[in-house]
XYZ file of C-alpha atoms in Angstrom:
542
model
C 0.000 0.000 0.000
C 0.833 3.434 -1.046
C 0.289 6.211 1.842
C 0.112 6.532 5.438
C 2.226 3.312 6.558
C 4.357 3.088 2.956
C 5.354 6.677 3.352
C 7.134 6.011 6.744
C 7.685 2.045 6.302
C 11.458 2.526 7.029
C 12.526 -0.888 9.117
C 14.988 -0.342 12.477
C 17.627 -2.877 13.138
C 15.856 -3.169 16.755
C 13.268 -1.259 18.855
C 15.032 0.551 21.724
C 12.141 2.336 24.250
C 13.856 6.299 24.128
C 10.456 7.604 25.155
C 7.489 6.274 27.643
C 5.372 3.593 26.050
C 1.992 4.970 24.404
C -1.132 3.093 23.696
C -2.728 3.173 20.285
C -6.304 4.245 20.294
C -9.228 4.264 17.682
C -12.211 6.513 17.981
C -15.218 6.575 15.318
C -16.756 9.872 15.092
C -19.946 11.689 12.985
C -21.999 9.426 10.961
C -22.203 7.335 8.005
C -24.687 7.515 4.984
C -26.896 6.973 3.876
C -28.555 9.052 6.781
C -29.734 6.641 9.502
C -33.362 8.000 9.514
C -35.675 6.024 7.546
C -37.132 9.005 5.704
C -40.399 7.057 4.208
C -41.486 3.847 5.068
C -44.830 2.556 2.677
C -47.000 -0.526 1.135
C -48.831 -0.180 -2.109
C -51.823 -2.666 -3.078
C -53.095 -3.256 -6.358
C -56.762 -3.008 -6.849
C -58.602 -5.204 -4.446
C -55.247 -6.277 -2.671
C -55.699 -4.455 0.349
C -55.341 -6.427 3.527
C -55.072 -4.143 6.332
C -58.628 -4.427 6.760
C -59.277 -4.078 10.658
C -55.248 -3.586 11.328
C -53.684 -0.889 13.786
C -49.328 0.150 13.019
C -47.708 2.253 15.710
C -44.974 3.987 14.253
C -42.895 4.453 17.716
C -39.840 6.818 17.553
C -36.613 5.006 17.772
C -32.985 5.967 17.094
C -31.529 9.079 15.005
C -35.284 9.981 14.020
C -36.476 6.553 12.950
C -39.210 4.344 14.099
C -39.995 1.041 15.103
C -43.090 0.085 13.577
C -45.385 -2.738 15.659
C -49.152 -3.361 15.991
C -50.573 -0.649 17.063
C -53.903 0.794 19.492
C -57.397 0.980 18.438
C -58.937 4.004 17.023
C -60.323 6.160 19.827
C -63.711 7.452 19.809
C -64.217 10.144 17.237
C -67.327 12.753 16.259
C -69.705 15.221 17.753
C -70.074 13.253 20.088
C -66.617 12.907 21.923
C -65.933 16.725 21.123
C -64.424 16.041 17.694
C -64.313 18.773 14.845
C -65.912 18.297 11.005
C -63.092 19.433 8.640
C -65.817 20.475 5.670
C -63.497 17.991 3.256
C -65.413 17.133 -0.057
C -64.525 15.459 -2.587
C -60.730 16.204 -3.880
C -60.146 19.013 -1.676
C -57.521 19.871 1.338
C -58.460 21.730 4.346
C -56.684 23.078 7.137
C -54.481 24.585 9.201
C -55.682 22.111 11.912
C -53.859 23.427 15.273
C -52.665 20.338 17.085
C -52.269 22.090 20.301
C -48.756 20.697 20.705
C -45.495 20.282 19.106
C -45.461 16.838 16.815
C -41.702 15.837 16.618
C -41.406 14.704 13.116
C -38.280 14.680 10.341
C -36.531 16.739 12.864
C -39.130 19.286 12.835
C -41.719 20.468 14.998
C -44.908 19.997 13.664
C -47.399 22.531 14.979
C -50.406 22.567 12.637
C -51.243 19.695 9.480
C -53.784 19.669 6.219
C -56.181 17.400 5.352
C -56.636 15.479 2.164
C -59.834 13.995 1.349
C -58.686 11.539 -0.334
C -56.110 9.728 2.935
C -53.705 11.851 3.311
C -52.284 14.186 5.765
C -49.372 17.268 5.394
C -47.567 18.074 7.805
C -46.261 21.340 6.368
C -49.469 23.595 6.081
C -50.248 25.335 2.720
C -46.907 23.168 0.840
C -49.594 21.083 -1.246
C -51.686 22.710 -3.350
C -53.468 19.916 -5.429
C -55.235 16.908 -3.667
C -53.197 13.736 -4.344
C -55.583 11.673 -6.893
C -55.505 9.100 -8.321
C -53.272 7.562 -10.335
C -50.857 5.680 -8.220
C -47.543 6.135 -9.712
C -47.896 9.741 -10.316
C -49.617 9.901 -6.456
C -46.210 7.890 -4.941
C -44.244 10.232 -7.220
C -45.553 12.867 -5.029
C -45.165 11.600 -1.651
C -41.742 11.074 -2.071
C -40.878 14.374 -3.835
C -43.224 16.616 -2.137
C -43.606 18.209 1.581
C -43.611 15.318 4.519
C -47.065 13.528 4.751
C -48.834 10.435 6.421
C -51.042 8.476 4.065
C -53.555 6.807 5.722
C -55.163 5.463 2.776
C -54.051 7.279 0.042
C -56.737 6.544 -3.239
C -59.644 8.057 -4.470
C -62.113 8.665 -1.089
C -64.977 10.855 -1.440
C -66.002 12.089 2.409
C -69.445 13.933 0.946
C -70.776 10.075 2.461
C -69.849 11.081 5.007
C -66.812 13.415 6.830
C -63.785 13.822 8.582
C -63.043 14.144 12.082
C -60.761 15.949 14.096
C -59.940 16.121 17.712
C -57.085 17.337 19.988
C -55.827 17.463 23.642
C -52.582 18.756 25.039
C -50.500 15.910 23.929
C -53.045 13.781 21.466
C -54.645 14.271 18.260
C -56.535 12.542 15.742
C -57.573 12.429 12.190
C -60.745 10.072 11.028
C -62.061 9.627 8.323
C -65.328 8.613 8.818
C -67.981 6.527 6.245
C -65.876 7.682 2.844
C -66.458 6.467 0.100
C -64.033 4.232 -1.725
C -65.296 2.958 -5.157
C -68.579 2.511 -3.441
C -67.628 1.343 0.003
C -67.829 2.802 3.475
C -64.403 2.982 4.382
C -63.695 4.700 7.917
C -59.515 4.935 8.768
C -57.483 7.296 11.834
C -54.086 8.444 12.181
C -53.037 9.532 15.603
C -50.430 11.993 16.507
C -48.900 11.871 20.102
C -46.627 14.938 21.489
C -43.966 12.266 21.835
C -43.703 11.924 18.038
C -45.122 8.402 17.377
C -48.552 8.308 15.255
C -50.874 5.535 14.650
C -52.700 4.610 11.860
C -56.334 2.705 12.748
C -57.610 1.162 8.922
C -60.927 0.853 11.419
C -63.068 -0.727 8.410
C -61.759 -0.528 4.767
C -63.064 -3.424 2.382
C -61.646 -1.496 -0.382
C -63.538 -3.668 -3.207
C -61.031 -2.037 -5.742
C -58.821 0.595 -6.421
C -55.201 0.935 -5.425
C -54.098 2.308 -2.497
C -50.945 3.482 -0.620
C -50.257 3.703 3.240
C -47.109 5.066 4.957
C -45.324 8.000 5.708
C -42.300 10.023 4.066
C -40.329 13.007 5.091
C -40.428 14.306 1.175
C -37.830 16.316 -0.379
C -37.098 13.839 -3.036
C -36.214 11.088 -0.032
C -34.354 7.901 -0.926
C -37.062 5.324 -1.835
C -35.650 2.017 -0.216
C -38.477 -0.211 -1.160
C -41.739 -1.166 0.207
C -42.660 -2.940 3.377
C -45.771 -5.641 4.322
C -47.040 -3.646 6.865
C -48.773 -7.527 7.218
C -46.565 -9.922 7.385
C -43.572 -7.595 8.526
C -44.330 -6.506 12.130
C -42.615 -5.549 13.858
C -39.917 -4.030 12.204
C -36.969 -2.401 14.177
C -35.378 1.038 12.988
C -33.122 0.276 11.119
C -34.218 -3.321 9.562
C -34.856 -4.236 6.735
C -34.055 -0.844 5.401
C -30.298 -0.940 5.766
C -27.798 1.068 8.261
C -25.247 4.317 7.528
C -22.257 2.394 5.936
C -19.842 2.243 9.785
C -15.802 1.617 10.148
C -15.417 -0.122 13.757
C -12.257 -2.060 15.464
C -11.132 -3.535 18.329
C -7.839 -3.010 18.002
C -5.712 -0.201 19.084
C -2.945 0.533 15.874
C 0.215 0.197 16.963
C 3.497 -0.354 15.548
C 4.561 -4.037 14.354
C 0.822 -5.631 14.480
C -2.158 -5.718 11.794
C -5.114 -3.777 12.656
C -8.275 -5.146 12.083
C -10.913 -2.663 10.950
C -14.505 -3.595 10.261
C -17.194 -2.038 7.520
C -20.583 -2.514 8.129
C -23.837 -1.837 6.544
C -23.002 -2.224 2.778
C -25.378 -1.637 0.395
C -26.339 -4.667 -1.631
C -25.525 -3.271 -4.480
C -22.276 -2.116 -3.528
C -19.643 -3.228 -6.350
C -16.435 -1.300 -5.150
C -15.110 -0.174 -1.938
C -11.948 1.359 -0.455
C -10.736 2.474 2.964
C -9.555 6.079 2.740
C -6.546 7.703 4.940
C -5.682 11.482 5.385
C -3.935 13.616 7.911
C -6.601 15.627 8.800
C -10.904 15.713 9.581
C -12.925 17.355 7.390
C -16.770 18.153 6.987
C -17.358 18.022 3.575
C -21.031 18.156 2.096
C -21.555 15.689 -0.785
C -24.905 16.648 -1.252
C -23.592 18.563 -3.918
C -22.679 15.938 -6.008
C -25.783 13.971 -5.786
C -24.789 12.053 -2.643
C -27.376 13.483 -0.269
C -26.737 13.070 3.605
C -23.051 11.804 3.016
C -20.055 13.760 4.029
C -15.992 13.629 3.456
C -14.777 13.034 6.493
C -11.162 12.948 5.788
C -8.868 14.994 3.461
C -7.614 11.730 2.036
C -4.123 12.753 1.275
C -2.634 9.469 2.688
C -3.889 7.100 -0.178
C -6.576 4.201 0.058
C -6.922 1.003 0.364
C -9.268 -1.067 -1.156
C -11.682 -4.141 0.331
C -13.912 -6.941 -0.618
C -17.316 -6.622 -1.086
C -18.862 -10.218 0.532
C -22.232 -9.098 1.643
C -23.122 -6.409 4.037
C -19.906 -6.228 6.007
C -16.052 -6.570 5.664
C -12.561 -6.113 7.227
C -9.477 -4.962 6.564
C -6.026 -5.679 7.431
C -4.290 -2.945 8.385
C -0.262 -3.556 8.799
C 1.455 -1.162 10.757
C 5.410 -1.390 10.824
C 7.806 -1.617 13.431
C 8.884 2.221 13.172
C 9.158 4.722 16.140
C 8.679 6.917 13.501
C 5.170 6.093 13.546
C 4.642 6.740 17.388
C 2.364 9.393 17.980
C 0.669 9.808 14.600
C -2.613 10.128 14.007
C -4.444 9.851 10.907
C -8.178 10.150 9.600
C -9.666 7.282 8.291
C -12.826 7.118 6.280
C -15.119 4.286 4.155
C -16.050 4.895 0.863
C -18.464 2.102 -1.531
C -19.929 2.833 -5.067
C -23.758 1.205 -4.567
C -25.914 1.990 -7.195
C -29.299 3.480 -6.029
C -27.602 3.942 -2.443
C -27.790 7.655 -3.649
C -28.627 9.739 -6.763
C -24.971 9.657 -7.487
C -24.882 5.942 -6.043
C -21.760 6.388 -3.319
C -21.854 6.136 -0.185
C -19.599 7.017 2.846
C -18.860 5.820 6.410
C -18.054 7.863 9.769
C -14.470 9.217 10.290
C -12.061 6.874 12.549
C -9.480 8.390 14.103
C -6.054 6.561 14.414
C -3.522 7.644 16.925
C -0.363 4.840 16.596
C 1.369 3.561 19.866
C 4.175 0.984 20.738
C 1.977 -0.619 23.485
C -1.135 -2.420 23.534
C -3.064 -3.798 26.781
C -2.587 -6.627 28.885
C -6.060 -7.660 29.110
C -6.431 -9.845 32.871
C -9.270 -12.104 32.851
C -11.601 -13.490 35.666
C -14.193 -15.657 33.761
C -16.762 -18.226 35.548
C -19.173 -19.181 37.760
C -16.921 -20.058 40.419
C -12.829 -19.683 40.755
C -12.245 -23.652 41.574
C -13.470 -23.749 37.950
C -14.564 -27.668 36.775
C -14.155 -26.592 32.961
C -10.287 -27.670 31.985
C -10.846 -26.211 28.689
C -10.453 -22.896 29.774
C -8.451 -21.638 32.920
C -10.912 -19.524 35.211
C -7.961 -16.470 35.044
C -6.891 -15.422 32.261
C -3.851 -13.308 31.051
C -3.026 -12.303 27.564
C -0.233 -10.319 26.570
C -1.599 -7.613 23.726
C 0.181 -6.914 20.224
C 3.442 -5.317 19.968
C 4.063 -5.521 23.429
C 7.482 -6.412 25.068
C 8.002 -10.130 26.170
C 5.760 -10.400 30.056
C 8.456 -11.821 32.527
C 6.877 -11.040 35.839
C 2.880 -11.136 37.476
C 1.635 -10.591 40.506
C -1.607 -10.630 41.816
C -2.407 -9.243 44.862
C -4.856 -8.647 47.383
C -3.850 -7.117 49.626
C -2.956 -3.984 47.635
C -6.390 -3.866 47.134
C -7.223 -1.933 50.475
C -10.770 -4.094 50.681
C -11.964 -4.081 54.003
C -12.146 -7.580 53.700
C -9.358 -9.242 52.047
C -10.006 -12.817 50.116
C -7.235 -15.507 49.902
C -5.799 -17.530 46.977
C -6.414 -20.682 48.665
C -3.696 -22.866 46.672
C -4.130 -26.669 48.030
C -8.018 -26.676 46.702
C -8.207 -29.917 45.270
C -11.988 -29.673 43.450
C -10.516 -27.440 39.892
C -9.695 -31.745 38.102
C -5.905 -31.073 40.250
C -3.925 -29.092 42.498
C -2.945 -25.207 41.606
C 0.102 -26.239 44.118
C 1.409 -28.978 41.969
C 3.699 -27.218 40.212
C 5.976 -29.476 37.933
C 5.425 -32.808 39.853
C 4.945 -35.681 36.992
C 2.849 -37.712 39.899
C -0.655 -38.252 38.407
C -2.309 -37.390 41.819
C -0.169 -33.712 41.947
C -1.444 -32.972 38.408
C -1.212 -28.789 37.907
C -4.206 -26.715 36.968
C -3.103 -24.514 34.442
C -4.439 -25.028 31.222
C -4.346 -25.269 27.873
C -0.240 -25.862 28.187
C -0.116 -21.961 28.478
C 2.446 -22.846 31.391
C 4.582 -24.014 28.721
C 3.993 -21.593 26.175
C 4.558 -19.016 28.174
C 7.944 -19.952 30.007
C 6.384 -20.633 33.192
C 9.433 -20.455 36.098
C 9.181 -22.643 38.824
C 11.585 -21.249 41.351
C 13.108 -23.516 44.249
C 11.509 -21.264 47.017
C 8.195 -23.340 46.957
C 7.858 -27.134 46.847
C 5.322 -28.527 45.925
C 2.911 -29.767 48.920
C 2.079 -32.747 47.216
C 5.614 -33.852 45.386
C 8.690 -33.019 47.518
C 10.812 -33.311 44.278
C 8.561 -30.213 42.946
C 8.153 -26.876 43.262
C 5.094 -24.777 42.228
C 5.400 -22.406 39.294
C 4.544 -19.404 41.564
C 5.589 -17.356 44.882
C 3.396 -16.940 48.088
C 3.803 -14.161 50.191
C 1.042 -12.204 52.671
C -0.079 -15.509 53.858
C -3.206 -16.008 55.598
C -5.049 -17.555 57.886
C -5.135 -21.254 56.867
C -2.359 -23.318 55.422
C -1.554 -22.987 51.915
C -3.429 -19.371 51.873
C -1.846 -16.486 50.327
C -3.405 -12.835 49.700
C -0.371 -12.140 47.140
C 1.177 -14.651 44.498
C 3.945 -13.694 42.139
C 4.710 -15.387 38.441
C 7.805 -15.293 36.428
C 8.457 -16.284 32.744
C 10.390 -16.478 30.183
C 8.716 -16.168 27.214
C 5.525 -14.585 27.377
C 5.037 -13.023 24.382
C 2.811 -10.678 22.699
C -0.123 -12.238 21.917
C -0.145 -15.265 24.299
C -2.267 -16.086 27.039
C -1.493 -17.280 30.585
C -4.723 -19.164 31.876
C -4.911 -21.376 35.185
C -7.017 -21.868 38.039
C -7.116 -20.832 41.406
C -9.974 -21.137 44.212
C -10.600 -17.853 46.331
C -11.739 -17.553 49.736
C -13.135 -15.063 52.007
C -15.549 -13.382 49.149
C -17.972 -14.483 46.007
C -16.610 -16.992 43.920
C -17.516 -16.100 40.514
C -15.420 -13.902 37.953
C -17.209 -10.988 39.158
C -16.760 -11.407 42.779
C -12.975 -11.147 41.576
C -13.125 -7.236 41.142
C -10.954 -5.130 43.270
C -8.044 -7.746 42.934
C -4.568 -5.591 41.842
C -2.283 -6.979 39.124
C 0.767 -5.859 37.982
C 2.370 -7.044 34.761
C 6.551 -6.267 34.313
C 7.504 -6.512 30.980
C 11.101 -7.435 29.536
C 12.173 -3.824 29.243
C 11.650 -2.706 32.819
C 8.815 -1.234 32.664
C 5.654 -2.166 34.227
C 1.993 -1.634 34.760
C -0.742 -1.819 37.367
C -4.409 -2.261 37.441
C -7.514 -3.624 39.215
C -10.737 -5.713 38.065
C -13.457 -4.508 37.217
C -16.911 -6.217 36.869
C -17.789 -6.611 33.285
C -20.951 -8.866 34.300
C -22.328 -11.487 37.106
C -19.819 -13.963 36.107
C -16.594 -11.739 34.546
C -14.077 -9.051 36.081
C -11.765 -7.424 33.202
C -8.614 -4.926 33.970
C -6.942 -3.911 30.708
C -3.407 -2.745 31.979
């Protein structure tokens, strides 16, 4: 690859530390395209395919101005009767400003006032339409996309002079009905509801709709992004995003740092994405591509560093991202930015993610690991604590865990002649089958386990354990502090064992609290506690 990491991929004979270790980070910021917010969400039926008869939707506001569509209330009382309004529609017409009486959060507007169409629609932008929407259906969907934002409750031909429609408002509530219209000779009677909250209802309350075709839905207008129809039917309920597609998204894991591969993930390809690249630049930018016919997406980075290009397989990808060994590249930070060609994505068909941000380091965590339901774990698959030296790091030679550093007011024990964890934590390097060890996985081994002569083995005279007790307490074979040394515990290896606890909870997150330090081959060191990550896990990334 040409740019960011060729530019600077000088090698150095070795790595010598002349400044204090820094961690790599990655940070996504801003947003992706196209724009989260599902800006019209419909169903169309052919004549006499309509099959909401009887049916409620709930549009409920969900993330970045989206909904979550699911069954939804009955239609409320409407009328004279229960203090509703007549509009005066007749046949082809649109009345209004109707005053809600509240603020209806909609498209990222406030929506103080609507029109009525007779014929199932209505706009929430007073005095935008000027022709009722009738009643051919292409030329009718051509207009809800393109024109002001609307709600079609049953957008076709109704004629209300059968009989009229309703309004009625509180505080915090209205509604819309449409009451005995006619629709190609049936009754049909439909509601939408507004709530202050910005969710809206639509009731089809009785609509046998013999013929004629029809459209339901909403759209924010403005010549939105049609991403297909729904079945508002069979669908339910459908979730925000799904199944209309998320902003394209650049994630990861991993912090960069020099002398690993970074692993960055894409997400939310189009389907009909056919090229993609990963963009680099030295600096964040804001740049509009609206006006180039890519509507809601922005250039996040100035791109100067080169590309890289990635597969398309499906809706998601990754990258491999080598960084070399160079202290050169210590400290630098670059902008990093998604880019896919998907045709129909946008007018202009491209698409682009949110910015990451990159800032290189020479050191990535230790992550320490307490994982289980209980700490004289039965599972030999796995080692109830858990070490693993990150990428790039220097070579571990030295662990302790502690707790008495941890100041609890309480201190637990590593209780290290528990026999129930399938063998003996104490048992060290014996070779007697009844002194067998408990660490697992032959980490011991791949790590350069020492096992110094200062502790034998309880079990196995002619063995010592591969670990030092010290702050011992009140029980034989109790310590509160145990120290490790290896030899070769390099980056990207794991350390895993187990070792009962007593005088607290047993599981991994009755472990927080407990201090670890990790020295590494250079001298330096680091220190941390654990955390509780959940009911049965305590983390510390050092």
């Amino acid at each position: 690859m040409r740019g960011v990491w060729a530019a600077v991929s000088f090698s150095l004979a070795c790595h010598a530390a002349v400044h204090a270790q820094t961690f790599g980070t990655f940070e996504a910021t801003g947003g992706g395209c196209p724009n989260p917010r599902v800006g019209v969400v419909y169903e169309t039926f052919a004549s006499g395919a309509f099959d909401l008869d009887g049916a409620s939707a709930m549009f409920v506001p969900a993330a970045e101005g989206t909904y979550s569509v699911v069954p939804g209330p009955p239609a409320v009382p409407y009328g004279a009767a229960n203090g509703g309004s007549p509009t005066g529609s007749l046949d082809d017409t649109i009345r209004g400003p109707f005053a809600l009486g509240f603020s209806f959060p909609f498209g990222g507007a406030s929506v103080d006032a609507v029109d009525v169409d007779s014929n199932g629609f209505l706009y929430l932008e007073p005095g935008s339409v000027g022709m009722t929407r009738c009643c051919d259906l292409g030329g009718t969907f051509r207009r809800f996309l393109l024109e002001s934002p609307s709600i079609a409750a049953l957008g076709t031909d109704l004629d209300p002079t059968t009989g009229d429609v309703w309004f009625e408002s509180d505080t915090n509530f209205a509604a819309f009905t449409w009451d005995a219209v006619s629709a190609g000779g049936a009754p049909a009677r439909v509601q939408i509801q507004l709530y202050s909250t910005g969710g809206f209802a639509i009731c089809w309350i009785e609509c046998p709709l013999p013929y004629g075709e029809v459209l339901v839905g909403y759209s924010e207008g403005a010549g939105v992004v049609d991403l297909g129809p729904v079945d508002l039917t069979a669908d339910l309920p459908i979730f925000s995003y799904a199944p209309f597609g998320q902003p394209l998204s650049i994630s990861s894991v991993d912090a960069p740092t020099i002398g690993t591969t970074m692993t960055m993930d894409v997400t939310g390809i189009p389907a009909s994405a056919t090229f993609g690249a990963m963009l680099f630049g030295t600096a964040a930018t804001e740049l509009d591509l609206a006006v180039i016919g890519a509507a809601g997406c922005h250039l996040l980075t100035n791109a100067t560093l080169g590309s890289v290009p990635f597969a398309i397989l499906g809706s998601s990808s990754t990258i491999g991202l080598p960084i070399v060994h160079s202290d050169a590249l210590v400290g630098l930070t670059v902008e990093a930015q998604a880019a896919v060609l998907a045709p129909g994505s946008t007018p202009l068909g491209l698409v682009t993610s949110n910015r990451g941000t990159l800032s290189v380091g020479d050191a990535t965590r230790v992550l320490v690991e307490s994982v289980g339901l209980d700490s004289f774990n039965h599972d030999t698959s796995a080692g109830f604590w858990r070490v693993t030296n990150g990428p790039g790091n220097p070579n571990i030679v030295g662990l302790r865990f502690d707790w008495l550093a941890s100041g609890m007011p309480i201190l637990p024990v590593f209780d290290t002649d528990q026999r129930e964890m399938g063998g003996r934590f104490d048992g060290g390097n014996s070779l007697l089958p009844s002194c067998s060890h408990t660490y697992r996985n032959g980490s011991e081994v791949v790590t350069g386990l020492v096992y110094p002569g200062t502790m034998t083995s309880p079990c196995d005279a002619a063995a010592t354990t591969g670990w030092i007790g010290t702050n011992p307490g009140p029980s034989l074979g109790d310590f509160r502090t145990l120290d490790f040394l290896f030899t070769g515990f390099e980056a990207g290896e794991t350390f895993e064992m187990d070792i009962d606890t007593d005088g607290g909870g047993n599981s991994g997150g009755a472990m927080a609290g407990l201090v670890i330090t990790v020295t590494f081959a250079d001298g330096s060191s680091r220190t941390g506690s654990l955390a509780v990550d959940s009911t049965y896990r305590a983390v510390a990334e050092l």
